[in-house]
Amino acid sequence: MDERVSQLKKFQKELSAGTVSLVLLAVLGQSRQPLYGYQIAKRLEELGEGVLAGKQSALYPVLRNLEAAGLLASEVEPSVSGPPRRYYRITPPGREVLREWVAAWNATRESVDKVLQGEV
Amino acid sequence: MNAPRTINEYLDQLRAALRGADPALVQDALYDAEEHLRAELAEQPSRGEADMLAHVVGSYGAPDEVAELYRDQEIRIQRALRPPSPPKRRSLAGRFFGVAADPRTYGALFYMVLALATGIFYFTWAVTGVSLSAGLSILIVGLPFIVLFFGSVRVLSLVEGRIVEAMLGARMPRRPPYPTRDLTLMKRIGSMFTDARTWTTLLYMLLMLPLGIVYFTIAVTLVSVSVAFIGAPVAWMVNGGDLSRLFVDHRVIVHWGFGEHVPGWGEVIGLCVLGVLLLFATLHLARGLGRMHGQVARHLLVRG
């Protein structure tokens, strides 16, 4: 039993590693105003466990990497509750990349679905 | 490990779980966690800290899970961002000339030239700030000025961190250090001065002037001497075997230990070979100094 749980955990972790950048980019692509890490985490939480495999801490390093790659831009604003918050928004190159990634994701999903439905 | 009951306990456990990791990574992870937890607490202040944390361990992750996640991420990023390391060469000549294929070499060389400008700026900023802070401290405006100045030192330390990471390849923090205790504003200001890192950053800024001068001088001198040596045959050909017209005192002589004389064809070729060797030796020196400076920056700018 334990074996199977850890197998599932590992699989979820690998899935999330591949999709989390796409999801974060999509969330920020759809949002009208800039969001900070906690807000993004809460939006994803509403969708249920899937994307981050339940661990919201995973999104902060990814946000940072997307910013370093120029797909996101950010600015810092002070907050009363704790450290200054970093608000992220998508950049024009980010939108381009998102479009390509969505196409790649659709292609992958279709082919995986076909395999799972036994059409091979 | 007990379930954390306060945010500070959570951060302490996270710090403990990350023991042995890169200090720059620890600083980033703690900042992210603090930002998230404080936001969570601010969202529902009625719930209480312990209750919120019990919930957060499920959503944000328990300290050891978070630590593992950051470690994993770090390995993946390092693989993705690092320029591919040049193939290891066995032969002596391969190792000597292989330095030219290593992107770090050029980053370090460029950093050495840039260090003069940044060094002058940091030094001026630090000296002016410290003296004005001391001078104004007897006035009412003194305190805000001092706080602003120390804040600017932190920002500059992040900026320098980005430069060092981009050019020298040493992992530096992407988030500023944040005092992890619940403190009043005055105590938080006080902690700026008791934080050893503030003072080591100031030391680094002072140190950058002499270091910058040394780096710049070494880089510019050695590169121009090597390039001049390498160009010797060209100058010799263009001037029809007579180098004297290139110089103000009309006396170009070489001295290999057997007496002074005007250089001939063979000697000009010799100079060229010497120049090539000197250029590659310079690249080795630049890469070595870059690595050393990266360590200096990590020790002085990142809280251990």
Short mmCIF file of C-alpha atoms in Angstrom, two decimals:
data_model
loop_
_atom_site.label_atom_id
_atom_site.label_comp_id
_atom_site.label_asym_id
_atom_site.label_seq_id
_atom_site.Cartn_x
_atom_site.Cartn_y
_atom_site.Cartn_z
CA MET A 1 0.00 0.00 0.00
CA ASP A 2 2.74 2.42 1.03
CA GLU A 3 4.59 1.50 -2.11
CA ARG A 4 1.61 2.51 -4.24
CA VAL A 5 1.09 5.80 -2.42
CA SER A 6 4.69 6.79 -2.95
CA GLN A 7 4.51 5.73 -6.61
CA LEU A 8 1.50 8.01 -7.03
CA LYS A 9 3.26 10.86 -5.21
CA LYS A 10 6.25 10.54 -7.48
CA PHE A 11 4.05 10.49 -10.58
CA GLN A 12 2.14 13.56 -9.43
CA LYS A 13 5.40 15.36 -8.72
CA GLU A 14 6.70 14.64 -12.21
CA LEU A 15 3.44 15.73 -13.81
CA SER A 16 3.41 18.94 -11.80
CA ALA A 17 7.04 19.69 -12.67
CA GLY A 18 6.07 19.75 -16.33
CA THR A 19 2.83 21.67 -16.14
CA VAL A 20 3.26 24.20 -13.36
CA SER A 21 5.01 26.80 -15.57
CA LEU A 22 2.22 26.54 -18.14
CA VAL A 23 -0.48 26.93 -15.50
CA LEU A 24 1.17 29.93 -13.82
CA LEU A 25 1.65 31.64 -17.15
CA ALA A 26 -1.99 30.94 -18.05
CA VAL A 27 -3.31 32.28 -14.72
CA LEU A 28 -1.36 35.50 -15.15
CA GLY A 29 -2.30 35.67 -18.82
CA GLN A 30 -5.99 35.66 -17.91
CA SER A 31 -5.76 38.00 -14.97
CA ARG A 32 -6.61 41.67 -15.50
CA GLN A 33 -4.44 42.95 -12.67
CA PRO A 34 -1.00 41.85 -11.42
CA LEU A 35 -1.10 39.08 -8.80
CA TYR A 36 1.23 38.11 -5.98
CA GLY A 37 2.27 34.58 -5.10
CA TYR A 38 -0.33 33.99 -2.42
CA GLN A 39 -3.21 35.12 -4.67
CA ILE A 40 -2.08 32.79 -7.43
CA ALA A 41 -1.87 29.92 -4.94
CA LYS A 42 -5.42 30.59 -3.78
CA ARG A 43 -6.76 30.69 -7.34
CA LEU A 44 -5.18 27.34 -8.06
CA GLU A 45 -6.47 25.95 -4.78
CA GLU A 46 -10.04 26.61 -5.91
CA LEU A 47 -9.44 24.24 -8.81
CA GLY A 48 -8.59 21.41 -6.42
CA GLU A 49 -5.39 19.49 -5.87
CA GLY A 50 -4.10 18.72 -9.36
CA VAL A 51 -1.52 21.17 -10.57
CA LEU A 52 0.86 21.81 -7.71
CA ALA A 53 0.41 18.30 -6.31
CA GLY A 54 -0.92 20.04 -3.22
CA LYS A 55 2.25 21.97 -2.42
CA GLN A 56 1.91 25.68 -3.01
CA SER A 57 5.52 26.35 -2.06
CA ALA A 58 6.42 24.95 -5.47
CA LEU A 59 5.13 27.99 -7.30
CA TYR A 60 7.51 30.62 -5.87
CA PRO A 61 10.72 29.31 -7.43
CA VAL A 62 8.85 28.77 -10.72
CA LEU A 63 7.57 32.36 -10.71
CA ARG A 64 11.12 33.53 -10.19
CA ASN A 65 12.41 31.46 -13.08
CA LEU A 66 9.69 32.65 -15.42
CA GLU A 67 10.62 36.20 -14.49
CA ALA A 68 14.31 35.51 -15.08
CA ALA A 69 13.38 34.18 -18.52
CA GLY A 70 11.56 37.44 -19.30
CA LEU A 71 8.11 35.82 -19.53
CA LEU A 72 6.87 37.66 -16.46
CA ALA A 73 7.57 41.11 -15.08
CA SER A 74 7.18 42.08 -11.46
CA GLU A 75 7.15 44.96 -9.06
CA VAL A 76 7.39 45.09 -5.31
CA GLU A 77 4.86 46.79 -3.12
CA PRO A 78 5.07 47.11 0.64
CA SER A 79 2.46 45.27 2.69
CA VAL A 80 1.35 45.76 6.26
CA SER A 81 1.24 42.06 7.03
CA GLY A 82 4.80 41.01 6.31
CA PRO A 83 7.59 41.29 3.76
CA PRO A 84 6.95 43.48 0.72
CA ARG A 85 4.90 41.59 -1.85
CA ARG A 86 6.02 40.94 -5.38
CA TYR A 87 3.26 41.40 -7.95
CA TYR A 88 3.69 39.51 -11.21
CA ARG A 89 2.21 40.18 -14.62
CA ILE A 90 2.74 38.55 -18.00
CA THR A 91 4.96 40.22 -20.61
CA PRO A 92 4.35 40.28 -24.40
CA PRO A 93 7.00 37.57 -24.98
CA GLY A 94 5.27 35.67 -22.18
CA ARG A 95 2.01 35.76 -24.12
CA GLU A 96 3.73 34.46 -27.25
CA VAL A 97 5.29 31.62 -25.30
CA LEU A 98 1.99 30.84 -23.62
CA ARG A 99 0.30 30.48 -27.01
CA GLU A 100 2.96 28.01 -28.14
CA TRP A 101 2.82 26.09 -24.88
CA VAL A 102 -0.97 25.79 -25.05
CA ALA A 103 -0.67 24.29 -28.52
CA ALA A 104 1.97 21.85 -27.29
CA TRP A 105 -0.16 20.95 -24.29
CA ASN A 106 -3.23 20.29 -26.46
CA ALA A 107 -1.23 18.05 -28.75
CA THR A 108 0.18 16.11 -25.80
CA ARG A 109 -3.19 15.79 -24.11
CA GLU A 110 -4.88 14.53 -27.26
CA SER A 111 -2.29 11.89 -27.92
CA VAL A 112 -2.23 10.73 -24.30
CA ASP A 113 -6.03 10.55 -24.28
CA LYS A 114 -5.98 8.49 -27.44
CA VAL A 115 -3.54 6.04 -25.90
CA LEU A 116 -5.58 5.80 -22.72
CA GLN A 117 -8.76 5.14 -24.68
CA GLY A 118 -7.08 2.31 -26.52
CA GLU A 119 -7.08 3.86 -29.97
CA VAL A 120 -3.53 2.81 -30.71
CA MET B 1 9.56 17.33 14.36
CA ASN B 2 6.70 19.00 16.24
CA ALA B 3 4.01 20.78 14.30
CA PRO B 4 4.94 24.49 14.22
CA ARG B 5 2.62 26.70 16.25
CA THR B 6 3.89 30.11 15.17
CA ILE B 7 5.25 31.49 11.93
CA ASN B 8 8.65 31.91 13.54
CA GLU B 9 8.67 28.27 14.59
CA TYR B 10 7.75 27.27 11.06
CA LEU B 11 10.59 29.37 9.64
CA ASP B 12 13.04 27.95 12.17
CA GLN B 13 12.04 24.43 11.19
CA LEU B 14 12.38 25.31 7.52
CA ARG B 15 15.83 26.76 8.18
CA ALA B 16 16.78 23.58 10.04
CA ALA B 17 15.44 21.40 7.22
CA LEU B 18 17.51 23.36 4.72
CA ARG B 19 20.71 23.04 6.74
CA GLY B 20 23.69 22.45 4.49
CA ALA B 21 21.98 24.00 1.45
CA ASP B 22 23.36 27.06 -0.31
CA PRO B 23 22.88 30.11 1.98
CA ALA B 24 21.50 32.07 -0.98
CA LEU B 25 18.87 29.38 -1.52
CA VAL B 26 17.97 29.39 2.21
CA GLN B 27 17.49 33.16 2.12
CA ASP B 28 15.14 32.90 -0.87
CA ALA B 29 13.14 30.00 0.59
CA LEU B 30 12.64 31.74 3.94
CA TYR B 31 11.52 34.94 2.26
CA ASP B 32 8.97 33.12 0.10
CA ALA B 33 7.59 31.19 3.08
CA GLU B 34 7.34 34.32 5.20
CA GLU B 35 5.52 36.19 2.44
CA HIS B 36 3.04 33.36 1.95
CA LEU B 37 2.37 32.68 5.63
CA ARG B 38 1.92 36.34 6.53
CA ALA B 39 -0.50 36.76 3.62
CA GLU B 40 -2.42 33.69 4.77
CA LEU B 41 -2.62 35.07 8.30
CA ALA B 42 -3.69 38.51 7.09
CA GLU B 43 -6.45 36.93 4.99
CA GLN B 44 -8.23 35.43 8.00
CA PRO B 45 -6.92 37.16 11.11
CA SER B 46 -9.65 35.65 13.29
CA ARG B 47 -8.43 32.10 12.80
CA GLY B 48 -5.29 32.39 14.90
CA GLU B 49 -1.72 31.53 14.03
CA ALA B 50 -1.62 27.91 15.22
CA ASP B 51 -4.84 27.05 13.43
CA MET B 52 -3.69 28.69 10.23
CA LEU B 53 -0.38 26.83 10.36
CA ALA B 54 -2.07 23.48 10.88
CA HIS B 55 -3.95 24.16 7.66
CA VAL B 56 -0.93 25.56 5.83
CA VAL B 57 1.19 22.47 6.41
CA GLY B 58 -1.28 20.75 4.10
CA SER B 59 -1.43 23.45 1.41
CA TYR B 60 1.96 25.18 1.41
CA GLY B 61 3.79 22.10 2.61
CA ALA B 62 5.43 21.02 5.84
CA PRO B 63 8.91 22.52 6.42
CA ASP B 64 10.79 19.39 5.35
CA GLU B 65 8.62 18.99 2.23
CA VAL B 66 9.24 22.61 1.29
CA ALA B 67 12.96 22.14 1.87
CA GLU B 68 13.03 19.10 -0.39
CA LEU B 69 11.08 20.97 -3.05
CA TYR B 70 13.49 23.90 -3.09
CA ARG B 71 16.47 21.56 -3.25
CA ASP B 72 14.94 19.74 -6.23
CA GLN B 73 14.12 22.98 -8.01
CA GLU B 74 17.62 24.27 -7.45
CA ILE B 75 19.22 21.26 -9.10
CA ARG B 76 16.92 21.56 -12.08
CA ILE B 77 17.53 25.30 -12.47
CA GLN B 78 21.26 24.89 -12.17
CA ARG B 79 21.15 22.35 -14.98
CA ALA B 80 18.99 24.57 -17.15
CA LEU B 81 20.72 27.90 -16.57
CA ARG B 82 24.38 26.99 -16.29
CA PRO B 83 26.21 27.23 -19.56
CA PRO B 84 27.31 23.73 -20.54
CA SER B 85 30.68 23.10 -18.98
CA PRO B 86 33.35 22.70 -21.64
CA PRO B 87 34.52 19.12 -22.24
CA LYS B 88 37.25 18.07 -19.84
CA ARG B 89 40.56 17.91 -21.61
CA ARG B 90 43.28 15.60 -20.48
CA SER B 91 46.37 16.87 -22.24
CA LEU B 92 48.34 19.75 -20.79
CA ALA B 93 47.93 21.82 -23.97
CA GLY B 94 44.18 21.04 -24.05
CA ARG B 95 43.76 22.26 -20.51
CA PHE B 96 45.82 25.38 -21.17
CA PHE B 97 44.03 26.44 -24.36
CA GLY B 98 40.62 25.02 -23.35
CA VAL B 99 40.07 28.05 -21.13
CA ALA B 100 39.03 29.99 -24.25
CA ALA B 101 35.99 27.70 -24.69
CA ASP B 102 34.69 28.37 -21.18
CA PRO B 103 32.03 31.12 -21.11
CA ARG B 104 32.89 31.85 -17.45
CA THR B 105 36.27 33.16 -18.58
CA TYR B 106 34.79 36.01 -20.57
CA GLY B 107 32.24 36.79 -17.86
CA ALA B 108 35.08 37.08 -15.35
CA LEU B 109 37.18 39.21 -17.71
CA PHE B 110 34.27 41.57 -18.30
CA TYR B 111 33.57 41.70 -14.58
CA MET B 112 37.19 42.71 -13.93
CA VAL B 113 36.85 45.67 -16.30
CA LEU B 114 33.44 46.64 -14.91
CA ALA B 115 34.68 46.36 -11.30
CA LEU B 116 36.45 49.72 -11.53
CA ALA B 117 33.18 51.53 -12.24
CA THR B 118 31.09 49.62 -9.70
CA GLY B 119 33.92 49.80 -7.18
CA ILE B 120 34.13 53.59 -7.37
CA PHE B 121 30.36 53.86 -7.10
CA TYR B 122 30.03 51.52 -4.10
CA PHE B 123 32.94 53.12 -2.29
CA THR B 124 31.58 56.64 -2.81
CA TRP B 125 28.10 55.57 -1.80
CA ALA B 126 29.29 53.82 1.37
CA VAL B 127 31.69 56.56 2.49
CA THR B 128 29.26 59.39 1.77
CA GLY B 129 26.41 57.53 3.45
CA VAL B 130 28.34 56.63 6.57
CA SER B 131 29.78 60.11 7.02
CA LEU B 132 26.46 61.85 6.41
CA SER B 133 24.73 59.40 8.76
CA ALA B 134 27.27 60.15 11.47
CA GLY B 135 27.08 63.90 10.85
CA LEU B 136 23.28 64.08 10.73
CA SER B 137 22.73 61.74 13.67
CA ILE B 138 22.57 64.71 16.06
CA LEU B 139 19.65 66.17 14.11
CA ILE B 140 16.05 65.01 13.87
CA VAL B 141 16.42 64.21 10.17
CA GLY B 142 19.35 61.96 11.06
CA LEU B 143 17.34 58.84 11.86
CA PRO B 144 15.27 58.70 8.66
CA PHE B 145 18.43 59.38 6.70
CA ILE B 146 20.31 56.55 8.37
CA VAL B 147 17.43 54.13 7.78
CA LEU B 148 17.20 55.13 4.13
CA PHE B 149 20.94 54.75 3.69
CA PHE B 150 21.03 51.27 5.24
CA GLY B 151 18.04 50.28 3.13
CA SER B 152 19.90 51.40 0.02
CA VAL B 153 22.90 49.28 1.07
CA ARG B 154 20.65 46.21 1.09
CA VAL B 155 19.28 46.98 -2.34
CA LEU B 156 22.79 47.51 -3.71
CA SER B 157 23.83 44.18 -2.23
CA LEU B 158 21.03 42.48 -4.20
CA VAL B 159 22.08 44.32 -7.37
CA GLU B 160 25.70 43.34 -6.94
CA GLY B 161 24.49 39.78 -6.29
CA ARG B 162 22.75 39.74 -9.68
CA ILE B 163 25.91 41.03 -11.42
CA VAL B 164 28.10 38.48 -9.66
CA GLU B 165 25.73 35.64 -10.46
CA ALA B 166 25.39 36.57 -14.12
CA MET B 167 29.10 37.08 -14.75
CA LEU B 168 30.88 34.85 -12.27
CA GLY B 169 28.33 32.07 -11.90
CA ALA B 170 28.17 32.08 -8.08
CA ARG B 171 24.63 31.46 -6.77
CA MET B 172 23.40 34.65 -5.10
CA PRO B 173 20.07 35.42 -3.40
CA ARG B 174 17.14 36.74 -5.42
CA ARG B 175 15.24 37.98 -2.39
CA PRO B 176 16.44 40.39 0.28
CA PRO B 177 16.95 39.06 3.79
CA TYR B 178 13.91 39.74 5.92
CA PRO B 179 13.96 39.95 9.73
CA THR B 180 11.89 36.92 10.65
CA ARG B 181 10.65 38.11 14.05
CA ASP B 182 7.49 40.01 14.83
CA LEU B 183 9.01 43.32 15.71
CA THR B 184 7.90 46.86 16.10
CA LEU B 185 9.16 49.34 13.55
CA MET B 186 11.83 50.67 15.91
CA LYS B 187 13.10 47.21 16.74
CA ARG B 188 13.16 46.30 13.08
CA ILE B 189 15.27 49.38 12.41
CA GLY B 190 17.48 48.32 15.31
CA SER B 191 17.90 44.86 13.83
CA MET B 192 19.29 46.47 10.66
CA PHE B 193 22.26 47.63 12.72
CA THR B 194 22.78 44.49 14.76
CA ASP B 195 22.62 42.31 11.63
CA ALA B 196 26.22 41.37 10.86
CA ARG B 197 25.37 41.14 7.18
CA THR B 198 24.70 44.88 6.97
CA TRP B 199 28.25 45.55 8.13
CA THR B 200 29.86 42.92 5.92
CA THR B 201 28.00 44.44 2.96
CA LEU B 202 29.44 47.85 3.82
CA LEU B 203 32.87 46.25 4.12
CA TYR B 204 32.38 44.68 0.69
CA MET B 205 31.44 48.06 -0.78
CA LEU B 206 34.60 49.64 0.64
CA LEU B 207 36.70 46.71 -0.49
CA MET B 208 35.39 46.99 -4.05
CA LEU B 209 37.39 50.14 -4.77
CA PRO B 210 40.87 48.67 -4.26
CA LEU B 211 39.76 45.33 -5.73
CA GLY B 212 38.19 47.09 -8.71
CA ILE B 213 41.37 49.06 -9.38
CA VAL B 214 43.49 45.91 -9.16
CA TYR B 215 41.14 43.85 -11.37
CA PHE B 216 40.83 46.58 -13.98
CA THR B 217 44.57 47.20 -14.10
CA ILE B 218 45.41 43.51 -14.38
CA ALA B 219 42.83 42.89 -17.11
CA VAL B 220 43.62 45.94 -19.21
CA THR B 221 47.41 45.70 -18.89
CA LEU B 222 47.73 42.00 -19.60
CA VAL B 223 45.25 41.97 -22.48
CA SER B 224 46.80 44.98 -24.21
CA VAL B 225 50.35 43.67 -23.78
CA SER B 226 49.37 40.29 -25.23
CA VAL B 227 47.49 41.85 -28.13
CA ALA B 228 50.47 44.12 -28.87
CA PHE B 229 52.83 41.13 -28.88
CA ILE B 230 50.51 39.13 -31.12
CA GLY B 231 50.32 42.05 -33.54
CA ALA B 232 54.10 42.47 -33.72
CA PRO B 233 54.56 40.53 -37.01
CA VAL B 234 51.80 42.56 -38.67
CA ALA B 235 53.42 45.83 -37.61
CA TRP B 236 56.77 44.52 -38.81
CA MET B 237 55.39 43.64 -42.25
CA VAL B 238 53.42 46.84 -42.69
CA ASN B 239 56.44 48.96 -41.87
CA GLY B 240 58.78 46.99 -44.10
CA GLY B 241 60.85 45.43 -41.36
CA ASP B 242 61.31 48.62 -39.48
CA LEU B 243 59.41 49.00 -36.24
CA SER B 244 61.08 52.23 -35.20
CA ARG B 245 58.58 54.48 -36.94
CA LEU B 246 55.84 53.21 -34.62
CA PHE B 247 57.48 54.65 -31.56
CA VAL B 248 58.07 58.12 -30.35
CA ASP B 249 61.70 57.68 -29.41
CA HIS B 250 62.48 55.72 -32.62
CA ARG B 251 64.20 53.00 -30.68
CA VAL B 252 62.60 49.57 -30.65
CA ILE B 253 64.93 47.09 -29.11
CA VAL B 254 64.63 43.63 -27.64
CA HIS B 255 66.72 42.16 -24.92
CA TRP B 256 66.60 38.37 -24.52
CA GLY B 257 69.53 38.38 -22.12
CA PHE B 258 72.22 38.49 -24.84
CA GLY B 259 72.36 42.23 -25.30
CA GLU B 260 70.12 44.87 -26.84
CA HIS B 261 69.42 44.92 -30.58
CA VAL B 262 66.78 45.88 -33.15
CA PRO B 263 64.37 42.94 -33.57
CA GLY B 264 64.49 40.82 -36.70
CA TRP B 265 61.92 38.65 -38.46
CA GLY B 266 62.37 35.61 -36.22
CA GLU B 267 62.20 37.65 -33.07
CA VAL B 268 58.93 39.25 -34.13
CA ILE B 269 57.46 35.77 -34.63
CA GLY B 270 58.79 34.90 -31.17
CA LEU B 271 57.01 37.91 -29.72
CA CYS B 272 53.79 36.78 -31.38
CA VAL B 273 54.04 33.28 -29.84
CA LEU B 274 54.81 34.86 -26.48
CA GLY B 275 51.75 37.08 -26.87
CA VAL B 276 49.47 34.09 -27.56
CA LEU B 277 50.79 32.29 -24.47
CA LEU B 278 50.39 35.43 -22.37
CA LEU B 279 46.82 35.92 -23.62
CA PHE B 280 45.79 32.42 -22.57
CA ALA B 281 47.58 32.78 -19.25
CA THR B 282 45.59 36.00 -18.76
CA LEU B 283 42.34 34.14 -19.44
CA HIS B 284 43.31 31.56 -16.81
CA LEU B 285 44.09 34.33 -14.36
CA ALA B 286 40.75 36.04 -15.09
CA ARG B 287 38.79 32.83 -14.55
CA GLY B 288 40.66 32.14 -11.32
CA LEU B 289 40.14 35.67 -10.00
CA GLY B 290 36.45 35.48 -10.99
CA ARG B 291 36.01 32.29 -8.99
CA MET B 292 37.81 33.84 -6.03
CA HIS B 293 35.74 37.01 -6.18
CA GLY B 294 32.54 34.95 -6.34
CA GLN B 295 33.52 33.36 -3.03
CA VAL B 296 34.32 36.74 -1.49
CA ALA B 297 30.91 38.05 -2.56
CA ARG B 298 29.12 34.99 -1.19
CA HIS B 299 30.83 35.35 2.17
CA LEU B 300 30.20 39.06 2.55
CA LEU B 301 26.80 39.53 0.89
CA VAL B 302 24.86 36.38 1.86
CA ARG B 303 23.83 35.70 5.41
CA GLY B 304 25.19 32.30 6.37
#
